[in-house]
């Protein structure tokens, strides 16, 4: 659980004194709230990106109450997590500018992912225009 106070690893001891029983296994028992069923027909390599970058991008949106429409949210950095951040924020009905260090991914952000704007962080004039225009920024 990403918001717990202590993460137990292999060769550790739970707060009640029981050993964690290692960390190298072919199977494990977990609480159902930490399990996601991968839909039939979806390859593990397709699910992996959603379960990693997707959860990483969605978690702060949900945790901080940003999973409602009408917000303006910047995605800083366009890579695996940034891609999912744009897709998720757009699906939630947000206005989404991507903030990047170069123009290299402008076309991908605007035309393929559906970002609403693209800001290059070294463009002082554009960055000044954007001051106080966002409800949140996900820095990937």
N, CA and C atoms as an extended XYZ file, in Angstrom:
420
Properties=species:S:1:pos:R:3:atomname:S:1:resname:S:1:resid:I:1 pbc="F F F"
N         0.856       -1.179        0.000 N   UNK     1
C         0.000        0.000        0.000 CA  UNK     1
C         0.889        1.225        0.000 C   UNK     1
N         0.704        2.099       -0.980 N   UNK     2
C         1.653        3.190       -1.179 CA  UNK     2
C         1.585        4.289       -0.132 C   UNK     2
N         0.572        4.315        0.708 N   UNK     3
C         0.482        5.366        1.721 CA  UNK     3
C         0.607        4.814        3.142 C   UNK     3
N         1.288        3.697        3.317 N   UNK     4
C         1.454        3.156        4.665 CA  UNK     4
C         2.737        3.706        5.292 C   UNK     4
N         2.813        3.628        6.602 N   UNK     5
C         3.951        4.187        7.330 CA  UNK     5
C         5.200        3.320        7.248 C   UNK     5
N         5.020        2.028        7.037 N   UNK     6
C         6.170        1.109        7.001 CA  UNK     6
C         5.962        0.130        5.872 C   UNK     6
N         6.960       -0.076        5.041 N   UNK     7
C         6.928       -1.081        3.990 CA  UNK     7
C         7.793       -2.242        4.456 C   UNK     7
N         7.188       -3.429        4.545 N   UNK     8
C         7.959       -4.592        4.981 CA  UNK     8
C         8.582       -5.278        3.777 C   UNK     8
N         9.800       -5.698        3.935 N   UNK     9
C        10.516       -6.392        2.867 CA  UNK     9
C        10.850       -7.803        3.321 C   UNK     9
N        11.609       -8.498        2.488 N   UNK    10
C        11.991       -9.847        2.881 CA  UNK    10
C        12.935       -9.790        4.086 C   UNK    10
N        12.886      -10.826        4.891 N   UNK    11
C        13.718      -10.944        6.088 CA  UNK    11
C        13.462       -9.789        7.069 C   UNK    11
N        12.188       -9.431        7.211 N   UNK    12
C        11.778       -8.339        8.096 CA  UNK    12
C        10.826       -8.914        9.144 C   UNK    12
N        10.358       -8.069       10.051 N   UNK    13
C         9.447       -8.497       11.113 CA  UNK    13
C         8.283       -7.524       11.165 C   UNK    13
N         7.043       -8.063       11.114 N   UNK    14
C         5.854       -7.230       11.245 CA  UNK    14
C         5.791       -6.619       12.638 C   UNK    14
N         4.924       -5.625       12.835 N   UNK    15
C         4.811       -4.949       14.135 CA  UNK    15
C         4.376       -5.897       15.246 C   UNK    15
N         3.711       -6.995       14.895 N   UNK    16
C         3.291       -7.953       15.927 CA  UNK    16
C         4.360       -8.997       16.225 C   UNK    16
N         5.549       -8.856       15.614 N   UNK    17
C         6.661       -9.765       15.884 CA  UNK    17
C         6.787      -10.948       14.942 C   UNK    17
N         5.785      -11.182       14.096 N   UNK    18
C         5.864      -12.298       13.149 CA  UNK    18
C         6.842      -11.963       12.020 C   UNK    18
N         7.589      -12.978       11.529 N   UNK    19
C         8.494      -12.725       10.397 CA  UNK    19
C         7.702      -12.562        9.101 C   UNK    19
N         8.258      -11.805        8.150 N   UNK    20
C         7.581      -11.571        6.873 CA  UNK    20
C         7.618      -12.782        5.955 C   UNK    20
N         8.374      -13.786        6.302 N   UNK    21
C         8.431      -15.037        5.538 CA  UNK    21
C         9.130      -14.883        4.190 C   UNK    21
N        10.049      -13.951        4.085 N   UNK    22
C        10.838      -13.830        2.863 CA  UNK    22
C        10.145      -13.033        1.776 C   UNK    22
N        10.744      -13.020        0.601 N   UNK    23
C        10.181      -12.254       -0.497 CA  UNK    23
C        10.418      -12.897       -1.841 C   UNK    23
N        10.904      -14.111       -1.858 N   UNK    24
C        11.203      -14.801       -3.112 CA  UNK    24
C        10.308      -16.025       -3.185 C   UNK    24
N         9.213      -15.938       -3.954 N   UNK    25
C         8.242      -17.021       -4.007 CA  UNK    25
C         7.587      -17.048       -5.375 C   UNK    25
N         6.926      -18.142       -5.660 N   UNK    26
C         6.169      -18.255       -6.902 CA  UNK    26
C         4.698      -17.936       -6.684 C   UNK    26
N         4.269      -17.816       -5.435 N   UNK    27
C         2.883      -17.484       -5.106 CA  UNK    27
C         2.865      -16.733       -3.786 C   UNK    27
N         1.770      -16.021       -3.547 N   UNK    28
C         1.635      -15.305       -2.283 CA  UNK    28
C         0.169      -15.092       -1.966 C   UNK    28
N        -0.131      -14.818       -0.713 N   UNK    29
C        -1.482      -14.525       -0.268 CA  UNK    29
C        -1.522      -13.042        0.077 C   UNK    29
N        -2.489      -12.330       -0.506 N   UNK    30
C        -2.602      -10.900       -0.263 CA  UNK    30
C        -4.056      -10.532        0.006 C   UNK    30
N        -4.260       -9.401        0.611 N   UNK    31
C        -5.598       -8.861        0.817 CA  UNK    31
C        -6.193       -8.534       -0.544 C   UNK    31
N        -7.467       -8.808       -0.733 N   UNK    32
C        -8.109       -8.623       -2.037 CA  UNK    32
C        -8.076       -7.179       -2.548 C   UNK    32
N        -7.926       -6.205       -1.664 N   UNK    33
C        -7.897       -4.816       -2.131 CA  UNK    33
C        -6.611       -4.488       -2.889 C   UNK    33
N        -5.623       -5.387       -2.840 N   UNK    34
C        -4.369       -5.171       -3.553 CA  UNK    34
C        -4.254       -6.041       -4.804 C   UNK    34
N        -5.357       -6.650       -5.228 N   UNK    35
C        -5.337       -7.554       -6.368 CA  UNK    35
C        -6.194       -6.969       -7.485 C   UNK    35
N        -5.681       -7.040       -8.698 N   UNK    36
C        -6.419       -6.590       -9.872 CA  UNK    36
C        -6.489       -7.751      -10.841 C   UNK    36
N        -7.684       -8.045      -11.343 N   UNK    37
C        -7.827       -9.103      -12.336 CA  UNK    37
C        -7.489       -8.526      -13.704 C   UNK    37
N        -6.556       -9.144      -14.352 N   UNK    38
C        -6.220       -8.757      -15.721 CA  UNK    38
C        -7.286       -9.382      -16.620 C   UNK    38
N        -7.956       -8.570      -17.444 N   UNK    39
C        -9.037       -9.097      -18.289 CA  UNK    39
C        -8.549      -10.206      -19.219 C   UNK    39
N        -9.423      -11.172      -19.447 N   UNK    40
C        -9.115      -12.237      -20.398 CA  UNK    40
C        -8.771      -11.616      -21.741 C   UNK    40
N        -7.727      -12.122      -22.372 N   UNK    41
C        -7.314      -11.626      -23.680 CA  UNK    41
C        -6.300      -10.498      -23.616 C   UNK    41
N        -6.049       -9.950      -22.439 N   UNK    42
C        -5.039       -8.894      -22.316 CA  UNK    42
C        -3.714       -9.546      -21.939 C   UNK    42
N        -2.703       -9.294      -22.752 N   UNK    43
C        -1.387       -9.868      -22.496 CA  UNK    43
C        -0.760       -9.208      -21.270 C   UNK    43
N         0.032       -9.956      -20.500 N   UNK    44
C         0.680       -9.369      -19.320 CA  UNK    44
C         1.485       -8.112      -19.639 C   UNK    44
N         2.151       -8.081      -20.787 N   UNK    45
C         2.945       -6.897      -21.130 CA  UNK    45
C         2.063       -5.682      -21.421 C   UNK    45
N         0.810       -5.903      -21.807 N   UNK    46
C        -0.126       -4.787      -21.977 CA  UNK    46
C        -0.611       -4.293      -20.614 C   UNK    46
N        -0.896       -5.207      -19.727 N   UNK    47
C        -1.386       -4.854      -18.396 CA  UNK    47
C        -0.303       -4.196      -17.552 C   UNK    47
N         0.939       -4.586      -17.759 N   UNK    48
C         2.029       -4.094      -16.910 CA  UNK    48
C         2.133       -2.572      -16.923 C   UNK    48
N         2.035       -1.960      -18.089 N   UNK    49
C         2.119       -0.502      -18.173 CA  UNK    49
C         0.987        0.191      -17.434 C   UNK    49
N        -0.207       -0.372      -17.542 N   UNK    50
C        -1.353        0.205      -16.840 CA  UNK    50
C        -1.206        0.051      -15.331 C   UNK    50
N        -0.699       -1.103      -14.916 N   UNK    51
C        -0.574       -1.360      -13.483 CA  UNK    51
C         0.596       -0.614      -12.869 C   UNK    51
N         1.552       -0.212      -13.662 N   UNK    52
C         2.714        0.508      -13.137 CA  UNK    52
C         2.523        2.006      -13.370 C   UNK    52
N         2.697        2.461      -14.579 N   UNK    53
C         2.579        3.896      -14.879 CA  UNK    53
C         1.159        4.401      -14.649 C   UNK    53
N         0.179        3.592      -14.981 N   UNK    54
C        -1.208        4.008      -14.795 CA  UNK    54
C        -1.554        4.254      -13.339 C   UNK    54
N        -1.196        3.323      -12.490 N   UNK    55
C        -1.473        3.476      -11.061 CA  UNK    55
C        -0.650        4.615      -10.473 C   UNK    55
N         0.595        4.743      -10.921 N   UNK    56
C         1.461        5.815      -10.419 CA  UNK    56
C         0.882        7.182      -10.755 C   UNK    56
N         0.291        7.334      -11.925 N   UNK    57
C        -0.305        8.616      -12.317 CA  UNK    57
C        -1.678        8.812      -11.676 C   UNK    57
N        -2.467        7.743      -11.580 N   UNK    58
C        -3.817        7.881      -11.043 CA  UNK    58
C        -3.828        8.053       -9.521 C   UNK    58
N        -2.903        7.432       -8.849 N   UNK    59
C        -2.903        7.456       -7.389 CA  UNK    59
C        -2.938        8.864       -6.802 C   UNK    59
N        -2.071        9.795       -7.226 N   UNK    60
C        -2.163       11.140       -6.636 CA  UNK    60
C        -3.449       11.868       -7.039 C   UNK    60
N        -3.955       11.608       -8.249 N   UNK    61
C        -5.213       12.227       -8.655 CA  UNK    61
C        -6.329       11.813       -7.704 C   UNK    61
N        -6.375       10.541       -7.393 N   UNK    62
C        -7.390       10.022       -6.484 CA  UNK    62
C        -7.123       10.447       -5.040 C   UNK    62
N        -5.894       10.290       -4.586 N   UNK    63
C        -5.535       10.566       -3.191 CA  UNK    63
C        -5.805       12.021       -2.804 C   UNK    63
N        -5.543       12.946       -3.709 N   UNK    64
C        -5.722       14.364       -3.406 CA  UNK    64
C        -7.051       14.930       -3.919 C   UNK    64
N        -7.997       14.055       -4.270 N   UNK    65
C        -9.323       14.495       -4.672 CA  UNK    65
C        -9.377       15.209       -6.004 C   UNK    65
N        -8.459       14.885       -6.903 N   UNK    66
C        -8.388       15.539       -8.210 CA  UNK    66
C        -9.045       14.705       -9.305 C   UNK    66
N        -9.829       13.720       -8.916 N   UNK    67
C       -10.450       12.824       -9.891 CA  UNK    67
C       -11.868       13.288      -10.233 C   UNK    67
N       -12.017       14.582      -10.439 N   UNK    68
C       -13.293       15.159      -10.854 CA  UNK    68
C       -13.047       16.020      -12.083 C   UNK    68
N       -14.062       16.234      -12.869 N   UNK    69
C       -13.890       16.979      -14.121 CA  UNK    69
C       -13.749       18.475      -13.872 C   UNK    69
N       -13.269       19.173      -14.903 N   UNK    70
C       -13.187       20.619      -14.872 CA  UNK    70
C       -11.904       21.204      -14.319 C   UNK    70
N       -10.947       20.365      -13.945 N   UNK    71
C        -9.684       20.871      -13.400 CA  UNK    71
C        -8.685       21.140      -14.518 C   UNK    71
N        -7.651       21.883      -14.169 N   UNK    72
C        -6.543       22.163      -15.087 CA  UNK    72
C        -5.296       21.566      -14.457 C   UNK    72
N        -4.735       20.552      -15.121 N   UNK    73
C        -3.596       19.853      -14.543 CA  UNK    73
C        -2.456       19.700      -15.505 C   UNK    73
N        -1.279       20.117      -15.095 N   UNK    74
C        -0.093       19.999      -15.924 CA  UNK    74
C         0.593       18.668      -15.711 C   UNK    74
N         1.128       18.130      -16.784 N   UNK    75
C         1.940       16.918      -16.721 CA  UNK    75
C         3.361       17.338      -17.067 C   UNK    75
N         4.248       17.233      -16.102 N   UNK    76
C         5.643       17.630      -16.270 CA  UNK    76
C         6.456       16.390      -16.603 C   UNK    76
N         6.895       16.301      -17.851 N   UNK    77
C         7.674       15.151      -18.299 CA  UNK    77
C         6.801       14.158      -19.034 C   UNK    77
N         7.144       13.879      -20.258 N   UNK    78
C         6.363       12.945      -21.058 CA  UNK    78
C         7.190       11.697      -21.295 C   UNK    78
N         6.907       10.685      -20.514 N   UNK    79
C         7.519        9.363      -20.628 CA  UNK    79
C         6.413        8.388      -20.301 C   UNK    79
N         6.716        7.245      -19.761 N   UNK    80
C         5.676        6.265      -19.442 CA  UNK    80
C         4.625        6.807      -18.499 C   UNK    80
N         5.035        7.351      -17.368 N   UNK    81
C         4.083        7.894      -16.398 CA  UNK    81
C         3.416        9.144      -16.964 C   UNK    81
N         4.169        9.985      -17.638 N   UNK    82
C         3.608       11.188      -18.238 CA  UNK    82
C         2.551       10.873      -19.283 C   UNK    82
N         2.814        9.864      -20.103 N   UNK    83
C         1.824        9.447      -21.102 CA  UNK    83
C         0.516        9.056      -20.413 C   UNK    83
N         0.629        8.217      -19.394 N   UNK    84
C        -0.562        7.774      -18.687 CA  UNK    84
C        -1.222        8.942      -17.956 C   UNK    84
N        -0.422        9.866      -17.442 N   UNK    85
C        -0.973       11.041      -16.775 CA  UNK    85
C        -1.849       11.860      -17.703 C   UNK    85
N        -1.370       12.079      -18.923 N   UNK    86
C        -2.163       12.829      -19.904 CA  UNK    86
C        -3.453       12.077      -20.203 C   UNK    86
N        -3.356       10.789      -20.490 N   UNK    87
C        -4.537       10.004      -20.854 CA  UNK    87
C        -5.557        9.977      -19.719 C   UNK    87
N        -5.093        9.765      -18.493 N   UNK    88
C        -6.009        9.707      -17.353 CA  UNK    88
C        -6.647       11.065      -17.072 C   UNK    88
N        -5.838       12.121      -17.061 N   UNK    89
C        -6.377       13.455      -16.786 CA  UNK    89
C        -7.389       13.863      -17.854 C   UNK    89
N        -7.105       13.566      -19.106 N   UNK    90
C        -8.054       13.870      -20.173 CA  UNK    90
C        -9.341       13.059      -19.990 C   UNK    90
N        -9.211       11.786      -19.614 N   UNK    91
C       -10.390       10.948      -19.393 CA  UNK    91
C       -11.239       11.475      -18.234 C   UNK    91
N       -10.613       12.151      -17.282 N   UNK    92
C       -11.342       12.742      -16.158 CA  UNK    92
C       -11.973       14.093      -16.523 C   UNK    92
N       -11.690       14.592      -17.723 N   UNK    93
C       -12.262       15.851      -18.168 CA  UNK    93
C       -11.438       17.068      -17.801 C   UNK    93
N       -10.131       16.884      -17.642 N   UNK    94
C        -9.244       17.991      -17.284 CA  UNK    94
C        -8.684       18.672      -18.531 C   UNK    94
N        -8.345       19.945      -18.381 N   UNK    95
C        -7.554       20.674      -19.386 CA  UNK    95
C        -6.098       20.341      -19.056 C   UNK    95
N        -5.355       19.775      -20.014 N   UNK    96
C        -4.037       19.221      -19.719 CA  UNK    96
C        -2.944       19.785      -20.621 C   UNK    96
N        -2.121       20.688      -20.098 N   UNK    97
C        -0.897       21.048      -20.812 CA  UNK    97
C         0.248       20.130      -20.377 C   UNK    97
N         1.104       19.796      -21.316 N   UNK    98
C         2.331       19.053      -21.007 CA  UNK    98
C         3.453       20.069      -20.884 C   UNK    98
N         4.286       19.893      -19.879 N   UNK    99
C         5.450       20.762      -19.674 CA  UNK    99
C         6.681       19.902      -19.894 C   UNK    99
N         7.548       20.320      -20.809 N   UNK   100
C         8.716       19.521      -21.157 CA  UNK   100
C         9.934       20.421      -21.318 C   UNK   100
N        11.096       19.795      -21.373 N   UNK   101
C        12.343       20.563      -21.505 CA  UNK   101
C        12.711       20.862      -22.955 C   UNK   101
N        11.999       20.250      -23.906 N   UNK   102
C        12.285       20.495      -25.319 CA  UNK   102
C        11.010       20.312      -26.136 C   UNK   102
N        11.110       20.603      -27.425 N   UNK   103
C         9.978       20.435      -28.342 CA  UNK   103
C         9.873       19.027      -28.916 C   UNK   103
N        10.768       18.134      -28.517 N   UNK   104
C        10.855       16.812      -29.142 CA  UNK   104
C         9.550       16.013      -29.092 C   UNK   104
N         8.772       16.186      -28.060 N   UNK   105
C         7.566       15.361      -27.899 CA  UNK   105
C         6.275       16.150      -28.095 C   UNK   105
N         6.383       17.342      -28.669 N   UNK   106
C         5.207       18.197      -28.877 CA  UNK   106
C         4.130       17.486      -29.701 C   UNK   106
N         4.509       16.965      -30.847 N   UNK   107
C         3.535       16.314      -31.723 CA  UNK   107
C         2.877       15.128      -31.025 C   UNK   107
N         3.675       14.332      -30.356 N   UNK   108
C         3.124       13.173      -29.650 CA  UNK   108
C         2.119       13.608      -28.584 C   UNK   108
N         2.463       14.640      -27.815 N   UNK   109
C         1.594       15.111      -26.742 CA  UNK   109
C         0.276       15.655      -27.285 C   UNK   109
N         0.368       16.504      -28.282 N   UNK   110
C        -0.825       17.185      -28.790 CA  UNK   110
C        -1.660       16.318      -29.722 C   UNK   110
N        -1.007       15.639      -30.656 N   UNK   111
C        -1.751       14.913      -31.688 CA  UNK   111
C        -2.078       13.475      -31.327 C   UNK   111
N        -1.239       12.829      -30.537 N   UNK   112
C        -1.466       11.415      -30.241 CA  UNK   112
C        -2.073       11.177      -28.864 C   UNK   112
N        -1.726       12.002      -27.893 N   UNK   113
C        -2.229       11.801      -26.534 CA  UNK   113
C        -3.389       12.718      -26.188 C   UNK   113
N        -3.576       13.785      -26.967 N   UNK   114
C        -4.702       14.675      -26.736 CA  UNK   114
C        -4.463       15.786      -25.734 C   UNK   114
N        -3.194       16.098      -25.439 N   UNK   115
C        -2.903       17.222      -24.542 CA  UNK   115
C        -3.469       18.503      -25.141 C   UNK   115
N        -3.835       19.434      -24.276 N   UNK   116
C        -4.434       20.690      -24.725 CA  UNK   116
C        -3.415       21.765      -25.055 C   UNK   116
N        -2.225       21.644      -24.500 N   UNK   117
C        -1.188       22.638      -24.731 CA  UNK   117
C         0.158       21.976      -24.471 C   UNK   117
N         1.212       22.637      -24.898 N   UNK   118
C         2.570       22.109      -24.730 CA  UNK   118
C         3.478       23.283      -24.386 C   UNK   118
N         4.091       23.223      -23.230 N   UNK   119
C         4.979       24.296      -22.781 CA  UNK   119
C         6.403       23.781      -22.686 C   UNK   119
N         7.337       24.518      -23.241 N   UNK   120
C         8.753       24.192      -23.096 CA  UNK   120
C         9.257       25.000      -21.900 C   UNK   120
N         9.805       24.321      -20.922 N   UNK   121
C        10.147       24.956      -19.649 CA  UNK   121
C        11.182       26.082      -19.758 C   UNK   121
N        11.975       26.101      -20.818 N   UNK   122
C        12.969       27.177      -20.987 CA  UNK   122
C        12.387       28.407      -21.684 C   UNK   122
N        11.151       28.337      -22.128 N   UNK   123
C        10.484       29.467      -22.773 CA  UNK   123
C         9.882       30.349      -21.676 C   UNK   123
N        10.660       31.340      -21.248 N   UNK   124
C        10.273       32.174      -20.107 CA  UNK   124
C         8.937       32.879      -20.312 C   UNK   124
N         8.695       33.384      -21.499 N   UNK   125
C         7.453       34.114      -21.760 CA  UNK   125
C         6.241       33.204      -21.591 C   UNK   125
N         6.299       32.016      -22.198 N   UNK   126
C         5.176       31.064      -22.082 CA  UNK   126
C         5.005       30.571      -20.651 C   UNK   126
N         6.109       30.350      -19.953 N   UNK   127
C         6.016       29.888      -18.567 CA  UNK   127
C         5.406       30.970      -17.679 C   UNK   127
N         5.747       32.230      -17.929 N   UNK   128
C         5.149       33.327      -17.158 CA  UNK   128
C         3.652       33.410      -17.408 C   UNK   128
N         3.237       33.160      -18.653 N   UNK   129
C         1.806       33.157      -18.976 CA  UNK   129
C         1.067       32.056      -18.206 C   UNK   129
N         1.758       30.979      -17.941 N   UNK   130
C         1.127       29.827      -17.300 CA  UNK   130
C         1.100       29.912      -15.770 C   UNK   130
N         1.775       30.888      -15.183 N   UNK   131
C         1.821       31.014      -13.724 CA  UNK   131
C         0.398       31.075      -13.163 C   UNK   131
N         0.144       30.289      -12.126 N   UNK   132
C        -1.152       30.240      -11.427 CA  UNK   132
C        -2.320       29.816      -12.318 C   UNK   132
N        -2.043       29.118      -13.407 N   UNK   133
C        -3.122       28.697      -14.303 CA  UNK   133
C        -3.536       27.244      -14.093 C   UNK   133
N        -2.830       26.519      -13.223 N   UNK   134
C        -3.104       25.095      -13.043 CA  UNK   134
C        -3.576       24.791      -11.624 C   UNK   134
N        -4.439       23.790      -11.525 N   UNK   135
C        -4.893       23.312      -10.220 CA  UNK   135
C        -3.877       22.353       -9.604 C   UNK   135
N        -3.123       21.666      -10.449 N   UNK   136
C        -2.109       20.712       -9.983 CA  UNK   136
C        -1.092       20.466      -11.080 C   UNK   136
N         0.040       19.913      -10.683 N   UNK   137
C         1.055       19.440      -11.620 CA  UNK   137
C         1.475       18.046      -11.159 C   UNK   137
N         1.492       17.108      -12.080 N   UNK   138
C         2.069       15.794      -11.801 CA  UNK   138
C         3.464       15.817      -12.408 C   UNK   138
N         4.474       15.781      -11.546 N   UNK   139
C         5.878       15.802      -11.984 CA  UNK   139
C         6.352       14.371      -12.125 C   UNK   139
N         6.543       13.948      -13.380 N   UNK   140
C         6.929       12.566      -13.611 CA  UNK   140
C         8.424       12.424      -13.803 C   UNK   140
